[in-house]
Amino acid sequence: MKILYAASECKPFAASGGLGDVVGSLPQALRQKKVSVRVVLPLYGSIKQEYRDKMTFLKAIYVPVAWRRQYCGIFEYRGDGVIYYFLDNEYYFKRDSLYGYYDDAERFAFFSRAVLEIIPAVDFKPDIISCNDWQTALVPVYYSTMYSKGGGYYSNIKTVFTIHNIQYQGKYGDEVLENVIGLSPFDKSIVEYDGCVNYMKGAIESSDKVSTVSPTYAEEILDPWYSYGLDTILKMRSWKLKGILNGISYDVYNPETDKHLWANYSVDNLSGKKTDKEELQKYFNLPLKKDTPIVAMVSRLVSHKGFDLVQGIIEEFIRYFDVQFIVLGSGDWQYEQFFRDLAGRYPDKVGLYLGYVPDLAQKIYAGSDIFLMPSKSEPCGLSQMIALRYGSVPVVRETGGLADSIKDSGMGTGNGFVFTNYNAHEMKHALERAVEGYKDKEGWQILMKRAMNCDFSWDRSAQEYIDMYKSLIGQ
Ligand code: GLC
């Protein structure tokens, strides 16, 4: 089985969030299960020279973008048994950031079209093209309208579209239809939705399978509360919708070997975790108290991650409980300002780093005791899985992938603390249960070890992807 895996992010080359983690690890996991997989990505200006040095130029082609023809250099990079194609066009991709430009619609129309155009050029005929999020959503649209009857390299390809976050759909005005996407007037209804052009809707319409990154999210997005307007079309196409929970790389996220930690540790020898906690307290100038639980958040500071709830009760919580609270992330001004103010007023209780430093994130997972993730919606969420691996017990809202990975420990089983409604006091109650639980040293050790022993490596999920791919090609 041959898979062409198309995405706009991939760690370690270029990433802005969880999509980059998944694209950086799922293809390897598929490879280990003997699937032939090649990944195709934009060659962003921000990709480091050390990776560019290892790329080989294969050839250049010209890619149609509506009425234009644009240069596309194809570079190859090999790593961990996976072949990566980086598509070069400096006009589109030599910029400081990945997204956020006036012509994103055109940049990713180019990329999606190029994913199909390179197939004969690199001599790889895939059985499946697996696409991710709106940036590659036009691949199935173009395949079904322009390439599927092309024969040869294009015969019998199935397309899968994976939704990592339904909030970002690639929504534009009508003007992109003719000048950017270049669909014929007969086909334009595929991408039209709600008076706009919507790339993600086009993919839902034209791909053979739509997947999303957890089973619970696959159900939630049929509901307007979660769907950002796409529930109507998803309900009509629900027969092709499937949820597969992501995994994380157990090589990258491994407290036994992680070089970013002050001290390494394992589930059988936790002494290093104590050092990590102490060092973390020193780093944030917090009192060195080994019996005070550290509650941590590592997250973009945006509303859907649940910061409205945190804003509502955190002060009350840290005042009445003997806890320390650490936040790492950046995002909306109002939350940054809120935490700056809080850290200023409670320097003995609050540690704050506004920004994102991956090394520090690992240190926080390792040094903290409790990991808070009260998302309003969470397609999958990777942080709770990393937290489990590092023995920081998650407190989560029961939504999306959080609901599928974290079970409440109230009944003596489970790996964390779960609350159901998006309500600040429900969250506070769950945090209180965690902090109370922490006082019972023996009970906490058992819970922490149970958390660490959970398996959210890619193994199981990669097999589910393979089963989905196989069912599409009738194997
Ligand atoms: C997005 C989602 C997150 C998910 C990630 C990888 O970033 O918001 O929940 O874990 O994609 O699929």
XYZ file of C-alpha atoms and ligand atoms in Angstrom:
487
model
C 0.000 0.000 0.000
C 1.390 3.399 -0.996
C 0.389 6.584 0.779
C 1.115 10.151 -0.204
C 0.686 12.179 2.966
C 0.120 15.891 2.375
C 0.276 18.564 5.048
C 1.319 22.123 5.730
C 3.305 21.371 8.901
C 5.719 18.712 10.049
C 8.087 18.579 12.980
C 11.000 19.204 13.104
C 10.927 21.230 9.862
C 8.013 23.616 10.405
C 5.169 23.569 12.905
C 2.745 25.897 14.609
C 0.806 23.351 16.661
C -0.332 19.766 17.085
C -0.688 19.165 13.360
C 3.094 19.402 13.099
C 3.499 16.753 15.815
C 1.174 14.337 14.068
C 2.749 14.773 10.634
C 6.148 14.461 12.278
C 5.348 11.091 13.830
C 2.444 9.213 12.173
C 4.263 8.596 8.845
C 7.161 6.925 10.700
C 4.703 4.789 12.651
C 3.068 3.726 9.364
C 6.483 3.015 7.935
C 7.299 0.751 10.860
C 4.213 -1.210 9.947
C 5.586 -1.692 6.437
C 3.435 0.883 4.691
C 5.211 2.844 1.980
C 4.595 6.477 2.849
C 5.888 9.707 1.370
C 5.178 13.093 2.871
C 4.755 16.272 0.864
C 5.261 19.711 2.430
C 5.871 23.334 1.426
C 9.507 24.423 1.521
C 9.024 27.367 3.868
C 11.671 30.040 4.133
C 11.889 29.302 7.859
C 13.110 25.711 7.407
C 16.584 25.534 8.870
C 19.721 25.249 6.789
C 20.736 22.003 8.528
C 17.698 20.316 6.929
C 18.137 22.078 3.585
C 21.707 20.782 3.448
C 20.339 17.249 3.442
C 17.820 17.864 0.662
C 18.417 16.881 -2.948
C 16.904 18.794 -5.817
C 14.927 16.400 -8.021
C 13.410 18.587 -10.724
C 11.250 21.608 -11.420
C 7.745 21.593 -12.827
C 5.113 24.233 -13.487
C 1.844 24.040 -11.571
C -1.417 25.592 -12.770
C -3.064 28.029 -10.324
C -6.282 29.097 -12.061
C -4.985 30.971 -15.132
C -1.342 31.146 -13.925
C 1.463 28.630 -14.162
C 3.793 28.725 -11.202
C 7.251 27.333 -10.660
C 7.539 24.377 -8.299
C 10.928 22.970 -7.401
C 10.819 19.476 -5.925
C 13.347 18.637 -3.233
C 13.719 15.260 -1.573
C 14.723 14.563 2.014
C 15.072 11.116 3.557
C 14.707 10.410 7.257
C 13.630 7.398 9.346
C 12.675 5.435 6.260
C 10.254 8.097 5.087
C 10.744 10.163 1.934
C 9.745 13.818 2.209
C 9.122 16.058 -0.771
C 9.526 19.756 -0.139
C 7.875 21.974 -2.724
C 9.718 25.148 -3.454
C 8.243 28.395 -4.631
C 9.804 31.399 -2.944
C 7.043 33.759 -3.996
C 4.574 31.718 -1.940
C 6.674 30.279 0.858
C 9.715 32.441 1.534
C 8.031 34.360 4.322
C 8.534 34.730 8.069
C 5.473 32.754 9.185
C 3.601 29.756 7.917
C 0.200 31.438 7.634
C -1.556 34.722 8.086
C -1.026 36.342 4.682
C -3.493 38.117 2.401
C -2.968 35.442 -0.244
C -3.163 32.267 1.889
C -6.036 31.098 -0.318
C -3.716 31.193 -3.308
C -0.638 29.853 -1.509
C -2.454 26.694 -0.476
C -4.385 26.326 -3.723
C -0.952 26.222 -5.333
C 0.299 23.704 -2.794
C -2.744 21.431 -3.135
C -2.527 21.464 -6.914
C 1.204 20.807 -6.717
C 0.645 17.727 -4.524
C -1.174 16.180 -7.476
C 1.140 17.547 -10.164
C 4.322 16.087 -8.661
C 3.009 12.504 -8.762
C 4.313 11.647 -12.269
C 7.374 13.826 -11.726
C 8.527 11.802 -8.711
C 7.292 8.534 -10.190
C 5.250 7.501 -7.143
C 1.738 6.336 -7.797
C -0.126 6.381 -4.481
C -3.126 4.241 -3.595
C -4.210 6.903 -1.141
C -3.578 10.604 -0.748
C -4.044 11.479 2.897
C -4.653 15.208 3.411
C -4.756 17.292 6.540
C -6.716 20.425 7.409
C -7.823 23.242 5.112
C -4.392 23.903 3.661
C -4.570 20.630 1.725
C -8.353 20.523 1.409
C -8.292 21.325 -2.286
C -6.368 18.116 -3.074
C -9.516 15.921 -3.046
C -11.452 18.687 -4.793
C -8.919 18.844 -7.631
C -8.552 15.090 -7.740
C -12.271 14.450 -8.117
C -12.879 17.247 -10.623
C -9.700 17.260 -12.727
C -7.469 14.232 -12.241
C -9.576 11.170 -11.411
C -10.245 10.360 -15.045
C -6.689 11.099 -16.079
C -5.612 7.432 -16.026
C -1.990 6.344 -15.596
C -0.511 7.747 -12.427
C -3.907 9.143 -11.478
C -6.093 6.090 -11.827
C -7.897 4.715 -8.795
C -6.489 6.967 -6.105
C -8.587 7.314 -2.966
C -8.472 10.491 -0.918
C -8.710 10.871 2.848
C -9.211 14.225 4.502
C -8.335 14.553 8.195
C -9.758 17.384 10.280
C -7.373 18.414 13.058
C -9.351 21.484 13.953
C -12.656 22.442 12.395
C -12.300 26.054 13.450
C -9.906 26.824 10.602
C -11.711 26.090 7.349
C -10.139 28.251 4.668
C -13.122 30.504 4.070
C -12.958 33.139 1.349
C -15.089 35.306 -0.871
C -16.382 34.324 -4.306
C -13.528 36.052 -6.076
C -11.167 33.148 -5.350
C -13.295 30.747 -7.391
C -12.165 31.855 -10.793
C -8.874 33.560 -10.083
C -7.348 31.297 -7.462
C -8.965 27.873 -7.395
C -9.832 27.717 -11.043
C -12.760 25.302 -10.895
C -15.138 25.130 -13.820
C -18.567 26.759 -13.301
C -20.103 23.261 -13.110
C -17.915 22.285 -10.187
C -17.930 25.435 -8.109
C -20.797 24.255 -5.908
C -18.372 21.714 -4.382
C -16.575 24.463 -2.506
C -19.504 26.822 -1.964
C -21.085 26.915 1.460
C -23.064 29.443 3.404
C -22.426 32.216 0.900
C -18.649 31.701 0.959
C -16.005 29.585 -0.646
C -14.995 27.062 1.969
C -11.971 24.816 1.314
C -12.754 22.405 4.130
C -16.317 21.950 2.934
C -14.930 21.117 -0.496
C -12.820 18.332 1.000
C -15.729 16.947 3.030
C -17.722 16.837 -0.183
C -15.146 15.310 -2.472
C -12.894 13.017 -0.428
C -13.600 9.305 -0.048
C -13.215 9.400 3.708
C -13.231 12.174 6.268
C -11.445 11.429 9.485
C -10.862 13.430 12.585
C -8.443 13.028 15.424
C -10.623 11.400 18.085
C -13.863 9.357 18.092
C -15.607 11.799 20.443
C -14.742 14.799 18.258
C -16.136 12.909 15.257
C -19.502 12.932 17.041
C -19.184 16.417 18.488
C -18.662 18.121 15.121
C -22.129 17.013 14.065
C -23.379 19.481 16.651
C -23.465 23.248 15.970
C -21.798 23.964 19.336
C -18.581 22.433 17.981
C -18.874 22.582 14.209
C -18.221 26.242 13.359
C -21.051 25.967 10.865
C -20.094 22.694 9.169
C -22.543 20.389 10.994
C -25.118 20.483 8.194
C -22.746 19.185 5.531
C -21.086 16.760 7.963
C -24.444 15.260 8.899
C -25.193 14.741 5.213
C -21.829 13.017 4.788
C -21.643 11.332 8.185
C -21.359 7.906 6.550
C -17.809 8.745 5.563
C -16.772 10.251 8.879
C -14.478 8.418 11.285
C -12.540 9.319 14.437
C -9.058 7.952 15.136
C -7.283 9.085 18.278
C -3.793 10.497 17.708
C -0.767 9.116 19.441
C 2.494 10.749 20.461
C 6.058 9.747 19.754
C 7.247 7.672 22.708
C 10.840 8.256 21.582
C 10.619 12.034 21.641
C 8.499 12.146 24.791
C 10.346 9.860 27.134
C 11.302 10.971 30.646
C 13.986 8.259 30.765
C 15.967 9.764 27.907
C 14.685 13.317 27.422
C 17.775 15.550 27.240
C 15.780 18.668 28.112
C 15.116 17.549 31.672
C 17.238 18.421 34.658
C 17.026 14.767 35.699
C 15.699 11.676 33.938
C 13.375 9.198 35.585
C 11.097 6.279 34.907
C 7.963 4.784 36.379
C 10.147 2.416 38.425
C 12.551 5.041 39.641
C 10.892 8.373 40.209
C 13.669 10.100 42.128
C 14.616 12.247 39.095
C 11.105 13.690 39.054
C 11.698 15.157 42.529
C 14.821 16.916 41.229
C 12.868 18.198 38.237
C 10.239 19.633 40.567
C 12.783 21.372 42.738
C 14.628 22.825 39.746
C 11.355 24.007 38.268
C 10.532 25.825 41.490
C 13.955 27.450 41.398
C 13.519 28.421 37.743
C 10.277 30.236 38.507
C 11.493 31.655 41.835
C 8.862 29.752 43.740
C 9.410 28.539 47.318
C 11.102 25.140 47.381
C 8.251 23.122 48.858
C 8.299 19.480 47.925
C 4.856 18.670 49.335
C 3.049 21.515 47.599
C 1.521 20.341 44.337
C 2.451 22.198 41.156
C -0.470 22.665 38.793
C 0.761 23.441 35.265
C -0.644 24.627 31.965
C 1.268 24.517 28.689
C -0.985 25.921 26.031
C -1.738 28.612 23.525
C -3.558 31.292 25.482
C -6.775 31.274 23.469
C -10.373 31.011 24.466
C -11.113 27.481 23.251
C -8.371 26.119 25.506
C -10.586 27.033 28.448
C -8.901 30.174 29.727
C -12.212 31.843 30.472
C -12.751 29.213 33.146
C -9.241 29.668 34.495
C -9.713 33.417 34.621
C -12.959 32.924 36.544
C -11.640 30.902 39.498
C -7.871 30.606 39.581
C -7.305 33.409 42.050
C -9.849 31.987 44.468
C -8.217 28.600 44.041
C -4.607 29.591 44.632
C -5.554 31.724 47.618
C -7.292 28.961 49.511
C -5.112 25.998 48.631
C -1.475 25.341 49.203
C -0.570 25.058 45.509
C 1.798 26.523 42.964
C 0.541 27.358 39.495
C 2.771 27.506 36.403
C 1.734 28.724 32.954
C 3.714 28.535 29.729
C 2.296 29.906 26.498
C 1.388 32.957 24.537
C -1.728 34.093 22.783
C -4.560 36.544 23.249
C -3.665 39.807 24.894
C -6.436 39.611 27.504
C -5.146 36.300 28.915
C -1.511 37.367 28.799
C -2.456 40.489 30.708
C -4.495 38.503 33.200
C -1.602 36.167 33.977
C 0.935 39.007 34.151
C -1.241 40.657 36.749
C -1.785 37.411 38.669
C 1.927 36.533 38.694
C 2.702 40.061 39.867
C 0.337 39.773 42.798
C 1.168 36.185 43.795
C 4.902 35.811 43.102
C 5.107 32.962 45.644
C 2.393 30.962 43.975
C 2.454 31.707 40.264
C 5.211 31.039 37.718
C 4.678 32.533 34.280
C 6.502 32.365 30.975
C 4.766 34.168 28.134
C 6.133 32.614 24.981
C 6.780 29.118 23.807
C 10.021 27.321 24.504
C 9.826 23.597 23.759
C 12.650 22.741 26.213
C 10.893 24.542 29.014
C 7.626 22.812 28.142
C 9.289 19.424 28.703
C 10.721 20.633 32.003
C 7.247 21.691 33.101
C 5.661 18.364 32.178
C 8.362 16.650 34.226
C 8.459 18.968 37.212
C 4.727 19.451 37.711
C 2.287 17.189 39.571
C -1.021 18.161 38.003
C -1.663 19.219 34.407
C -4.685 21.393 33.693
C -6.420 21.284 30.306
C -9.992 22.580 30.572
C -10.617 23.013 26.817
C -13.967 24.183 25.516
C -13.276 21.935 22.543
C -10.296 19.704 21.853
C -10.145 17.675 18.650
C -7.542 15.401 20.189
C -5.023 17.216 22.337
C -1.507 15.914 22.700
C -0.454 17.700 25.882
C -2.561 15.472 28.122
C -0.825 12.430 26.625
C 2.607 13.960 27.151
C 1.605 14.887 30.714
C 0.580 11.268 31.410
C 3.901 10.018 30.110
C 5.781 12.404 32.420
C 3.612 11.621 35.438
C 1.784 14.941 35.650
C -1.789 13.885 36.331
C -4.261 15.579 33.957
C -7.330 17.543 35.015
C -9.453 17.888 31.888
C -12.861 18.755 30.573
C -14.704 15.834 29.064
C -14.533 16.777 25.394
C -13.002 15.429 22.169
C -9.737 13.596 22.585
C -9.580 14.556 26.259
C -12.699 12.470 26.858
C -11.143 9.596 24.891
C -7.817 9.578 26.709
C -8.482 10.656 30.302
C -10.788 8.756 32.664
C -11.701 10.017 36.092
C -9.873 8.369 38.965
C -12.812 8.821 41.334
C -13.778 5.161 41.296
C -10.267 3.920 41.999
C -9.409 3.403 38.358
C -8.657 6.053 35.744
C -5.705 8.285 35.032
C -6.828 11.813 35.895
C -9.650 14.098 36.965
C -12.496 14.893 34.620
C -15.291 17.460 34.706
C -18.168 17.579 32.268
C -19.718 20.995 31.822
C -17.911 24.076 30.617
C -18.277 25.741 33.962
C -15.594 27.417 36.076
C -16.746 25.953 39.378
C -16.954 22.447 37.971
C -13.349 22.872 36.917
C -12.442 24.214 40.333
C -14.077 21.234 41.977
C -12.024 18.854 39.812
C -8.854 20.758 40.704
C -9.752 20.539 44.377
C -10.227 16.791 44.105
C -6.770 16.559 42.508
C -5.137 18.685 45.190
C -6.873 16.719 47.963
C -5.817 13.479 46.264
C -2.233 14.682 46.184
C -2.172 14.791 49.996
C -2.586 11.023 50.126
C 1.016 10.207 49.234
C 0.513 6.505 48.611
C -2.703 6.900 46.663
C -1.089 9.595 44.514
C 1.868 7.366 43.671
C -0.520 4.684 42.490
C -2.473 7.177 40.385
C 0.673 8.719 38.939
C 2.097 5.338 37.991
C -1.191 4.319 36.418
C -1.044 7.539 34.389
C 2.542 6.845 33.335
C 1.729 3.302 32.323
C -1.013 4.322 29.883
C -0.077 3.676 26.290
C -0.780 6.495 23.869
C 2.062 5.709 21.510
C 1.245 5.612 17.804
C 1.185 1.849 17.610
C -2.554 1.304 17.985
C -3.630 4.444 16.130
C -1.323 3.790 13.184
C -2.991 0.402 12.812
C -6.396 2.098 12.749
C -5.186 4.370 9.941
C -3.942 1.332 8.048
C -7.297 -0.428 8.491
C -9.089 2.675 7.224
C -6.779 2.991 4.219
C -7.133 -0.713 3.454
C -10.901 -0.646 3.613
C -10.873 2.187 1.067
C -8.826 0.281 -1.456
C -10.719 -2.942 -0.820
C -7.894 -4.885 0.846
C -5.042 20.526 16.438
C -6.055 20.291 17.540
C -5.524 19.373 18.625
C -4.944 18.115 17.985
C -3.915 18.476 16.927
C -3.317 17.276 16.215
O -3.991 21.317 16.897
O -6.466 21.519 18.112
O -6.540 19.005 19.509
O -4.327 17.328 18.967
O -4.509 19.293 15.950
O -4.288 16.484 15.562
